[in-house]
């Protein structure tokens, strides 16, 4: 685990319990990339002061973390592989859909997770997620991949995009 990903000792047991549940879900329905991103989400929550994980059931947090990551990465879109509907997530963890939805929303709000969040998008999906690349430049919305290299570099330096598309050969179709 990278230093920035370390879990506080006081939250280690809770982190382990939640990620054991999410790992079982990922083994059955998802993949290693989702498993790692879900671990990042649970770890980020464990490091918050005070940690929201300190109260509530592990199964609720596990389902909500899976749903939150899935929501950012369009997991319920049948054209994606893997894909999974929220009802299957909540059924697996044995919780009510409303409970899972509410906790997922709380996670997404706490970690500022959304379709524009490149830090929560699966690495394999970054280049294909147009939401990551739409930025406001001089008051106008634009796909930064079509901007001059200097502007792309500036956006990268400001942390607005995950990499410099022109240097990776990434341009929109």
mmCIF file with all atom_site columns, C-alpha atoms in Angstrom:
data_model
loop_
_atom_site.group_PDB
_atom_site.id
_atom_site.type_symbol
_atom_site.label_atom_id
_atom_site.label_alt_id
_atom_site.label_comp_id
_atom_site.label_asym_id
_atom_site.label_entity_id
_atom_site.label_seq_id
_atom_site.pdbx_PDB_ins_code
_atom_site.Cartn_x
_atom_site.Cartn_y
_atom_site.Cartn_z
_atom_site.occupancy
_atom_site.B_iso_or_equiv
_atom_site.pdbx_formal_charge
_atom_site.auth_seq_id
_atom_site.auth_comp_id
_atom_site.auth_asym_id
_atom_site.auth_atom_id
_atom_site.pdbx_PDB_model_num
ATOM 1   C CA . UNK A 1 1   ? 0.000   0.000   0.000   1.00 0.00 ? 1   UNK A CA 1
ATOM 2   C CA . UNK A 1 2   ? 1.335   3.451   -0.896  1.00 0.00 ? 2   UNK A CA 1
ATOM 3   C CA . UNK A 1 3   ? 2.049   5.726   2.089   1.00 0.00 ? 3   UNK A CA 1
ATOM 4   C CA . UNK A 1 4   ? -0.842  8.040   1.168   1.00 0.00 ? 4   UNK A CA 1
ATOM 5   C CA . UNK A 1 5   ? -3.123  5.002   1.124   1.00 0.00 ? 5   UNK A CA 1
ATOM 6   C CA . UNK A 1 6   ? -2.309  3.855   4.670   1.00 0.00 ? 6   UNK A CA 1
ATOM 7   C CA . UNK A 1 7   ? -5.208  3.205   6.977   1.00 0.00 ? 7   UNK A CA 1
ATOM 8   C CA . UNK A 1 8   ? -5.211  4.665   10.513  1.00 0.00 ? 8   UNK A CA 1
ATOM 9   C CA . UNK A 1 9   ? -4.778  1.921   13.128  1.00 0.00 ? 9   UNK A CA 1
ATOM 10  C CA . UNK A 1 10  ? -8.078  2.819   14.755  1.00 0.00 ? 10  UNK A CA 1
ATOM 11  C CA . UNK A 1 11  ? -9.878  2.141   11.443  1.00 0.00 ? 11  UNK A CA 1
ATOM 12  C CA . UNK A 1 12  ? -7.848  -0.891  10.286  1.00 0.00 ? 12  UNK A CA 1
ATOM 13  C CA . UNK A 1 13  ? -10.341 -3.489  11.524  1.00 0.00 ? 13  UNK A CA 1
ATOM 14  C CA . UNK A 1 14  ? -13.333 -1.681  9.987   1.00 0.00 ? 14  UNK A CA 1
ATOM 15  C CA . UNK A 1 15  ? -11.440 -1.196  6.693   1.00 0.00 ? 15  UNK A CA 1
ATOM 16  C CA . UNK A 1 16  ? -10.548 -4.914  6.615   1.00 0.00 ? 16  UNK A CA 1
ATOM 17  C CA . UNK A 1 17  ? -14.132 -5.982  7.349   1.00 0.00 ? 17  UNK A CA 1
ATOM 18  C CA . UNK A 1 18  ? -15.623 -3.742  4.639   1.00 0.00 ? 18  UNK A CA 1
ATOM 19  C CA . UNK A 1 19  ? -13.038 -4.607  1.998   1.00 0.00 ? 19  UNK A CA 1
ATOM 20  C CA . UNK A 1 20  ? -13.405 -8.336  2.695   1.00 0.00 ? 20  UNK A CA 1
ATOM 21  C CA . UNK A 1 21  ? -17.076 -7.938  1.734   1.00 0.00 ? 21  UNK A CA 1
ATOM 22  C CA . UNK A 1 22  ? -16.314 -5.822  -1.339  1.00 0.00 ? 22  UNK A CA 1
ATOM 23  C CA . UNK A 1 23  ? -13.574 -8.229  -2.426  1.00 0.00 ? 23  UNK A CA 1
ATOM 24  C CA . UNK A 1 24  ? -16.100 -11.083 -2.425  1.00 0.00 ? 24  UNK A CA 1
ATOM 25  C CA . UNK A 1 25  ? -18.454 -8.998  -4.569  1.00 0.00 ? 25  UNK A CA 1
ATOM 26  C CA . UNK A 1 26  ? -15.674 -8.043  -6.983  1.00 0.00 ? 26  UNK A CA 1
ATOM 27  C CA . UNK A 1 27  ? -14.568 -11.672 -7.308  1.00 0.00 ? 27  UNK A CA 1
ATOM 28  C CA . UNK A 1 28  ? -18.096 -12.678 -8.307  1.00 0.00 ? 28  UNK A CA 1
ATOM 29  C CA . UNK A 1 29  ? -19.275 -9.699  -10.391 1.00 0.00 ? 29  UNK A CA 1
ATOM 30  C CA . UNK A 1 30  ? -16.491 -7.242  -11.170 1.00 0.00 ? 30  UNK A CA 1
ATOM 31  C CA . UNK A 1 31  ? -12.715 -7.313  -11.678 1.00 0.00 ? 31  UNK A CA 1
ATOM 32  C CA . UNK A 1 32  ? -9.395  -6.374  -10.083 1.00 0.00 ? 32  UNK A CA 1
ATOM 33  C CA . UNK A 1 33  ? -9.534  -2.791  -11.331 1.00 0.00 ? 33  UNK A CA 1
ATOM 34  C CA . UNK A 1 34  ? -12.866 -2.216  -9.578  1.00 0.00 ? 34  UNK A CA 1
ATOM 35  C CA . UNK A 1 35  ? -11.543 -3.963  -6.462  1.00 0.00 ? 35  UNK A CA 1
ATOM 36  C CA . UNK A 1 36  ? -8.583  -1.578  -6.256  1.00 0.00 ? 36  UNK A CA 1
ATOM 37  C CA . UNK A 1 37  ? -10.728 1.519   -6.806  1.00 0.00 ? 37  UNK A CA 1
ATOM 38  C CA . UNK A 1 38  ? -13.221 0.393   -4.147  1.00 0.00 ? 38  UNK A CA 1
ATOM 39  C CA . UNK A 1 39  ? -10.301 -0.093  -1.737  1.00 0.00 ? 39  UNK A CA 1
ATOM 40  C CA . UNK A 1 40  ? -9.218  3.490   -2.506  1.00 0.00 ? 40  UNK A CA 1
ATOM 41  C CA . UNK A 1 41  ? -12.714 4.757   -1.690  1.00 0.00 ? 41  UNK A CA 1
ATOM 42  C CA . UNK A 1 42  ? -12.970 2.833   1.578   1.00 0.00 ? 42  UNK A CA 1
ATOM 43  C CA . UNK A 1 43  ? -9.431  3.929   2.470   1.00 0.00 ? 43  UNK A CA 1
ATOM 44  C CA . UNK A 1 44  ? -10.265 7.579   1.802   1.00 0.00 ? 44  UNK A CA 1
ATOM 45  C CA . UNK A 1 45  ? -13.288 7.274   4.077   1.00 0.00 ? 45  UNK A CA 1
ATOM 46  C CA . UNK A 1 46  ? -11.191 5.587   6.775   1.00 0.00 ? 46  UNK A CA 1
ATOM 47  C CA . UNK A 1 47  ? -8.717  8.484   6.706   1.00 0.00 ? 47  UNK A CA 1
ATOM 48  C CA . UNK A 1 48  ? -11.393 11.187  7.117   1.00 0.00 ? 48  UNK A CA 1
ATOM 49  C CA . UNK A 1 49  ? -11.501 12.791  10.565  1.00 0.00 ? 49  UNK A CA 1
ATOM 50  C CA . UNK A 1 50  ? -13.811 11.705  12.032  1.00 0.00 ? 50  UNK A CA 1
ATOM 51  C CA . UNK A 1 51  ? -14.250 8.708   9.811   1.00 0.00 ? 51  UNK A CA 1
ATOM 52  C CA . UNK A 1 52  ? -17.843 8.107   8.736   1.00 0.00 ? 52  UNK A CA 1
ATOM 53  C CA . UNK A 1 53  ? -17.015 4.372   8.773   1.00 0.00 ? 53  UNK A CA 1
ATOM 54  C CA . UNK A 1 54  ? -16.834 4.381   12.572  1.00 0.00 ? 54  UNK A CA 1
ATOM 55  C CA . UNK A 1 55  ? -20.610 3.984   12.742  1.00 0.00 ? 55  UNK A CA 1
ATOM 56  C CA . UNK A 1 56  ? -22.905 1.824   10.691  1.00 0.00 ? 56  UNK A CA 1
ATOM 57  C CA . UNK A 1 57  ? -22.908 -1.716  9.380   1.00 0.00 ? 57  UNK A CA 1
ATOM 58  C CA . UNK A 1 58  ? -20.035 -3.004  7.283   1.00 0.00 ? 58  UNK A CA 1
ATOM 59  C CA . UNK A 1 59  ? -22.455 -4.481  4.736   1.00 0.00 ? 59  UNK A CA 1
ATOM 60  C CA . UNK A 1 60  ? -24.077 -1.071  4.172   1.00 0.00 ? 60  UNK A CA 1
ATOM 61  C CA . UNK A 1 61  ? -20.704 0.643   3.709   1.00 0.00 ? 61  UNK A CA 1
ATOM 62  C CA . UNK A 1 62  ? -19.543 -2.151  1.394   1.00 0.00 ? 62  UNK A CA 1
ATOM 63  C CA . UNK A 1 63  ? -22.623 -1.961  -0.818  1.00 0.00 ? 63  UNK A CA 1
ATOM 64  C CA . UNK A 1 64  ? -22.490 1.836   -0.880  1.00 0.00 ? 64  UNK A CA 1
ATOM 65  C CA . UNK A 1 65  ? -18.784 1.884   -1.806  1.00 0.00 ? 65  UNK A CA 1
ATOM 66  C CA . UNK A 1 66  ? -19.390 -0.541  -4.678  1.00 0.00 ? 66  UNK A CA 1
ATOM 67  C CA . UNK A 1 67  ? -22.363 1.504   -5.855  1.00 0.00 ? 67  UNK A CA 1
ATOM 68  C CA . UNK A 1 68  ? -20.484 4.819   -5.579  1.00 0.00 ? 68  UNK A CA 1
ATOM 69  C CA . UNK A 1 69  ? -17.566 3.552   -7.683  1.00 0.00 ? 69  UNK A CA 1
ATOM 70  C CA . UNK A 1 70  ? -20.011 1.888   -10.063 1.00 0.00 ? 70  UNK A CA 1
ATOM 71  C CA . UNK A 1 71  ? -21.994 5.075   -10.468 1.00 0.00 ? 71  UNK A CA 1
ATOM 72  C CA . UNK A 1 72  ? -18.927 7.097   -11.455 1.00 0.00 ? 72  UNK A CA 1
ATOM 73  C CA . UNK A 1 73  ? -17.916 4.380   -13.919 1.00 0.00 ? 73  UNK A CA 1
ATOM 74  C CA . UNK A 1 74  ? -21.377 3.632   -15.380 1.00 0.00 ? 74  UNK A CA 1
ATOM 75  C CA . UNK A 1 75  ? -21.448 0.099   -13.970 1.00 0.00 ? 75  UNK A CA 1
ATOM 76  C CA . UNK A 1 76  ? -25.190 -0.223  -14.641 1.00 0.00 ? 76  UNK A CA 1
ATOM 77  C CA . UNK A 1 77  ? -24.691 0.365   -18.401 1.00 0.00 ? 77  UNK A CA 1
ATOM 78  C CA . UNK A 1 78  ? -25.212 -3.007  -20.094 1.00 0.00 ? 78  UNK A CA 1
ATOM 79  C CA . UNK A 1 79  ? -22.812 -2.000  -22.891 1.00 0.00 ? 79  UNK A CA 1
ATOM 80  C CA . UNK A 1 80  ? -19.951 -1.959  -20.351 1.00 0.00 ? 80  UNK A CA 1
ATOM 81  C CA . UNK A 1 81  ? -17.944 -4.955  -19.252 1.00 0.00 ? 81  UNK A CA 1
ATOM 82  C CA . UNK A 1 82  ? -18.336 -5.708  -16.441 1.00 0.00 ? 82  UNK A CA 1
ATOM 83  C CA . UNK A 1 83  ? -21.773 -4.343  -15.696 1.00 0.00 ? 83  UNK A CA 1
ATOM 84  C CA . UNK A 1 84  ? -24.128 -4.787  -12.774 1.00 0.00 ? 84  UNK A CA 1
ATOM 85  C CA . UNK A 1 85  ? -27.430 -3.224  -11.782 1.00 0.00 ? 85  UNK A CA 1
ATOM 86  C CA . UNK A 1 86  ? -27.736 -1.555  -8.363  1.00 0.00 ? 86  UNK A CA 1
ATOM 87  C CA . UNK A 1 87  ? -30.417 -4.064  -7.286  1.00 0.00 ? 87  UNK A CA 1
ATOM 88  C CA . UNK A 1 88  ? -27.869 -6.888  -7.666  1.00 0.00 ? 88  UNK A CA 1
ATOM 89  C CA . UNK A 1 89  ? -25.381 -4.965  -5.512  1.00 0.00 ? 89  UNK A CA 1
ATOM 90  C CA . UNK A 1 90  ? -27.870 -4.415  -2.717  1.00 0.00 ? 90  UNK A CA 1
ATOM 91  C CA . UNK A 1 91  ? -29.189 -7.975  -2.906  1.00 0.00 ? 91  UNK A CA 1
ATOM 92  C CA . UNK A 1 92  ? -25.652 -9.378  -2.624  1.00 0.00 ? 92  UNK A CA 1
ATOM 93  C CA . UNK A 1 93  ? -25.006 -7.386  0.552   1.00 0.00 ? 93  UNK A CA 1
ATOM 94  C CA . UNK A 1 94  ? -28.500 -8.006  1.940   1.00 0.00 ? 94  UNK A CA 1
ATOM 95  C CA . UNK A 1 95  ? -29.497 -4.387  2.397   1.00 0.00 ? 95  UNK A CA 1
ATOM 96  C CA . UNK A 1 96  ? -32.444 -2.259  1.315   1.00 0.00 ? 96  UNK A CA 1
ATOM 97  C CA . UNK A 1 97  ? -32.024 -0.338  -1.918  1.00 0.00 ? 97  UNK A CA 1
ATOM 98  C CA . UNK A 1 98  ? -32.949 2.974   -0.265  1.00 0.00 ? 98  UNK A CA 1
ATOM 99  C CA . UNK A 1 99  ? -30.341 2.455   2.457   1.00 0.00 ? 99  UNK A CA 1
ATOM 100 C CA . UNK A 1 100 ? -27.656 1.691   -0.100  1.00 0.00 ? 100 UNK A CA 1
ATOM 101 C CA . UNK A 1 101 ? -28.613 4.609   -2.333  1.00 0.00 ? 101 UNK A CA 1
ATOM 102 C CA . UNK A 1 102 ? -28.531 7.057   0.594   1.00 0.00 ? 102 UNK A CA 1
ATOM 103 C CA . UNK A 1 103 ? -25.148 5.842   1.857   1.00 0.00 ? 103 UNK A CA 1
ATOM 104 C CA . UNK A 1 104 ? -23.741 5.826   -1.698  1.00 0.00 ? 104 UNK A CA 1
ATOM 105 C CA . UNK A 1 105 ? -24.830 9.455   -2.104  1.00 0.00 ? 105 UNK A CA 1
ATOM 106 C CA . UNK A 1 106 ? -23.162 10.314  1.211   1.00 0.00 ? 106 UNK A CA 1
ATOM 107 C CA . UNK A 1 107 ? -19.909 8.713   -0.005  1.00 0.00 ? 107 UNK A CA 1
ATOM 108 C CA . UNK A 1 108 ? -20.057 10.492  -3.374  1.00 0.00 ? 108 UNK A CA 1
ATOM 109 C CA . UNK A 1 109 ? -20.684 13.817  -1.625  1.00 0.00 ? 109 UNK A CA 1
ATOM 110 C CA . UNK A 1 110 ? -17.918 13.294  0.960   1.00 0.00 ? 110 UNK A CA 1
ATOM 111 C CA . UNK A 1 111 ? -15.332 12.338  -1.666  1.00 0.00 ? 111 UNK A CA 1
ATOM 112 C CA . UNK A 1 112 ? -16.622 14.649  -4.412  1.00 0.00 ? 112 UNK A CA 1
ATOM 113 C CA . UNK A 1 113 ? -17.203 11.712  -6.737  1.00 0.00 ? 113 UNK A CA 1
ATOM 114 C CA . UNK A 1 114 ? -18.949 12.295  -10.034 1.00 0.00 ? 114 UNK A CA 1
ATOM 115 C CA . UNK A 1 115 ? -18.639 11.600  -13.752 1.00 0.00 ? 115 UNK A CA 1
ATOM 116 C CA . UNK A 1 116 ? -16.150 14.507  -14.015 1.00 0.00 ? 116 UNK A CA 1
ATOM 117 C CA . UNK A 1 117 ? -13.911 13.013  -11.275 1.00 0.00 ? 117 UNK A CA 1
ATOM 118 C CA . UNK A 1 118 ? -10.887 11.571  -12.984 1.00 0.00 ? 118 UNK A CA 1
ATOM 119 C CA . UNK A 1 119 ? -9.474  10.463  -9.626  1.00 0.00 ? 119 UNK A CA 1
ATOM 120 C CA . UNK A 1 120 ? -12.409 8.051   -9.203  1.00 0.00 ? 120 UNK A CA 1
ATOM 121 C CA . UNK A 1 121 ? -12.670 6.870   -12.817 1.00 0.00 ? 121 UNK A CA 1
ATOM 122 C CA . UNK A 1 122 ? -11.198 3.448   -13.522 1.00 0.00 ? 122 UNK A CA 1
ATOM 123 C CA . UNK A 1 123 ? -7.816  3.885   -15.238 1.00 0.00 ? 123 UNK A CA 1
ATOM 124 C CA . UNK A 1 124 ? -8.935  1.793   -18.203 1.00 0.00 ? 124 UNK A CA 1
ATOM 125 C CA . UNK A 1 125 ? -11.872 4.150   -18.770 1.00 0.00 ? 125 UNK A CA 1
ATOM 126 C CA . UNK A 1 126 ? -10.190 7.538   -18.439 1.00 0.00 ? 126 UNK A CA 1
ATOM 127 C CA . UNK A 1 127 ? -9.447  8.077   -22.117 1.00 0.00 ? 127 UNK A CA 1
ATOM 128 C CA . UNK A 1 128 ? -13.001 7.081   -23.116 1.00 0.00 ? 128 UNK A CA 1
ATOM 129 C CA . UNK A 1 129 ? -14.860 9.171   -20.535 1.00 0.00 ? 129 UNK A CA 1
ATOM 130 C CA . UNK A 1 130 ? -15.737 12.441  -22.293 1.00 0.00 ? 130 UNK A CA 1
ATOM 131 C CA . UNK A 1 131 ? -16.814 13.935  -18.963 1.00 0.00 ? 131 UNK A CA 1
ATOM 132 C CA . UNK A 1 132 ? -13.185 13.889  -17.801 1.00 0.00 ? 132 UNK A CA 1
ATOM 133 C CA . UNK A 1 133 ? -12.095 16.041  -20.736 1.00 0.00 ? 133 UNK A CA 1
ATOM 134 C CA . UNK A 1 134 ? -14.784 18.736  -20.813 1.00 0.00 ? 134 UNK A CA 1
ATOM 135 C CA . UNK A 1 135 ? -13.460 21.922  -19.210 1.00 0.00 ? 135 UNK A CA 1
ATOM 136 C CA . UNK A 1 136 ? -14.546 25.520  -19.118 1.00 0.00 ? 136 UNK A CA 1
ATOM 137 C CA . UNK A 1 137 ? -12.044 27.690  -21.001 1.00 0.00 ? 137 UNK A CA 1
ATOM 138 C CA . UNK A 1 138 ? -12.644 31.442  -21.173 1.00 0.00 ? 138 UNK A CA 1
ATOM 139 C CA . UNK A 1 139 ? -16.288 30.874  -20.256 1.00 0.00 ? 139 UNK A CA 1
ATOM 140 C CA . UNK A 1 140 ? -16.900 28.209  -22.913 1.00 0.00 ? 140 UNK A CA 1
ATOM 141 C CA . UNK A 1 141 ? -17.151 24.452  -22.442 1.00 0.00 ? 141 UNK A CA 1
ATOM 142 C CA . UNK A 1 142 ? -14.678 22.532  -24.599 1.00 0.00 ? 142 UNK A CA 1
ATOM 143 C CA . UNK A 1 143 ? -13.073 19.132  -24.978 1.00 0.00 ? 143 UNK A CA 1
ATOM 144 C CA . UNK A 1 144 ? -9.536  19.817  -23.765 1.00 0.00 ? 144 UNK A CA 1
ATOM 145 C CA . UNK A 1 145 ? -8.240  17.041  -26.039 1.00 0.00 ? 145 UNK A CA 1
ATOM 146 C CA . UNK A 1 146 ? -8.823  19.375  -29.004 1.00 0.00 ? 146 UNK A CA 1
ATOM 147 C CA . UNK A 1 147 ? -6.997  22.299  -27.362 1.00 0.00 ? 147 UNK A CA 1
ATOM 148 C CA . UNK A 1 148 ? -3.394  23.297  -28.087 1.00 0.00 ? 148 UNK A CA 1
ATOM 149 C CA . UNK A 1 149 ? -0.698  21.365  -26.219 1.00 0.00 ? 149 UNK A CA 1
ATOM 150 C CA . UNK A 1 150 ? 0.142   24.350  -23.990 1.00 0.00 ? 150 UNK A CA 1
ATOM 151 C CA . UNK A 1 151 ? -3.448  24.512  -22.740 1.00 0.00 ? 151 UNK A CA 1
ATOM 152 C CA . UNK A 1 152 ? -3.498  20.756  -22.133 1.00 0.00 ? 152 UNK A CA 1
ATOM 153 C CA . UNK A 1 153 ? -0.285  21.042  -20.105 1.00 0.00 ? 153 UNK A CA 1
ATOM 154 C CA . UNK A 1 154 ? -1.744  23.882  -18.046 1.00 0.00 ? 154 UNK A CA 1
ATOM 155 C CA . UNK A 1 155 ? -4.905  21.861  -17.331 1.00 0.00 ? 155 UNK A CA 1
ATOM 156 C CA . UNK A 1 156 ? -2.751  18.895  -16.281 1.00 0.00 ? 156 UNK A CA 1
ATOM 157 C CA . UNK A 1 157 ? -0.558  21.036  -14.016 1.00 0.00 ? 157 UNK A CA 1
ATOM 158 C CA . UNK A 1 158 ? -3.691  22.378  -12.320 1.00 0.00 ? 158 UNK A CA 1
ATOM 159 C CA . UNK A 1 159 ? -4.911  18.799  -11.736 1.00 0.00 ? 159 UNK A CA 1
ATOM 160 C CA . UNK A 1 160 ? -7.940  19.237  -13.977 1.00 0.00 ? 160 UNK A CA 1
ATOM 161 C CA . UNK A 1 161 ? -7.106  16.271  -16.231 1.00 0.00 ? 161 UNK A CA 1
ATOM 162 C CA . UNK A 1 162 ? -5.351  12.965  -15.453 1.00 0.00 ? 162 UNK A CA 1
ATOM 163 C CA . UNK A 1 163 ? -2.771  13.128  -18.262 1.00 0.00 ? 163 UNK A CA 1
ATOM 164 C CA . UNK A 1 164 ? -1.827  15.217  -21.305 1.00 0.00 ? 164 UNK A CA 1
ATOM 165 C CA . UNK A 1 165 ? -3.817  13.760  -24.209 1.00 0.00 ? 165 UNK A CA 1
ATOM 166 C CA . UNK A 1 166 ? -1.599  15.207  -26.993 1.00 0.00 ? 166 UNK A CA 1
ATOM 167 C CA . UNK A 1 167 ? 1.418   13.452  -25.463 1.00 0.00 ? 167 UNK A CA 1
ATOM 168 C CA . UNK A 1 168 ? -0.457  10.127  -25.317 1.00 0.00 ? 168 UNK A CA 1
ATOM 169 C CA . UNK A 1 169 ? -1.980  10.260  -28.782 1.00 0.00 ? 169 UNK A CA 1
ATOM 170 C CA . UNK A 1 170 ? -5.481  10.609  -27.266 1.00 0.00 ? 170 UNK A CA 1
ATOM 171 C CA . UNK A 1 171 ? -7.899  12.692  -29.327 1.00 0.00 ? 171 UNK A CA 1
ATOM 172 C CA . UNK A 1 172 ? -11.672 12.459  -29.566 1.00 0.00 ? 172 UNK A CA 1
ATOM 173 C CA . UNK A 1 173 ? -13.152 10.544  -32.495 1.00 0.00 ? 173 UNK A CA 1
#
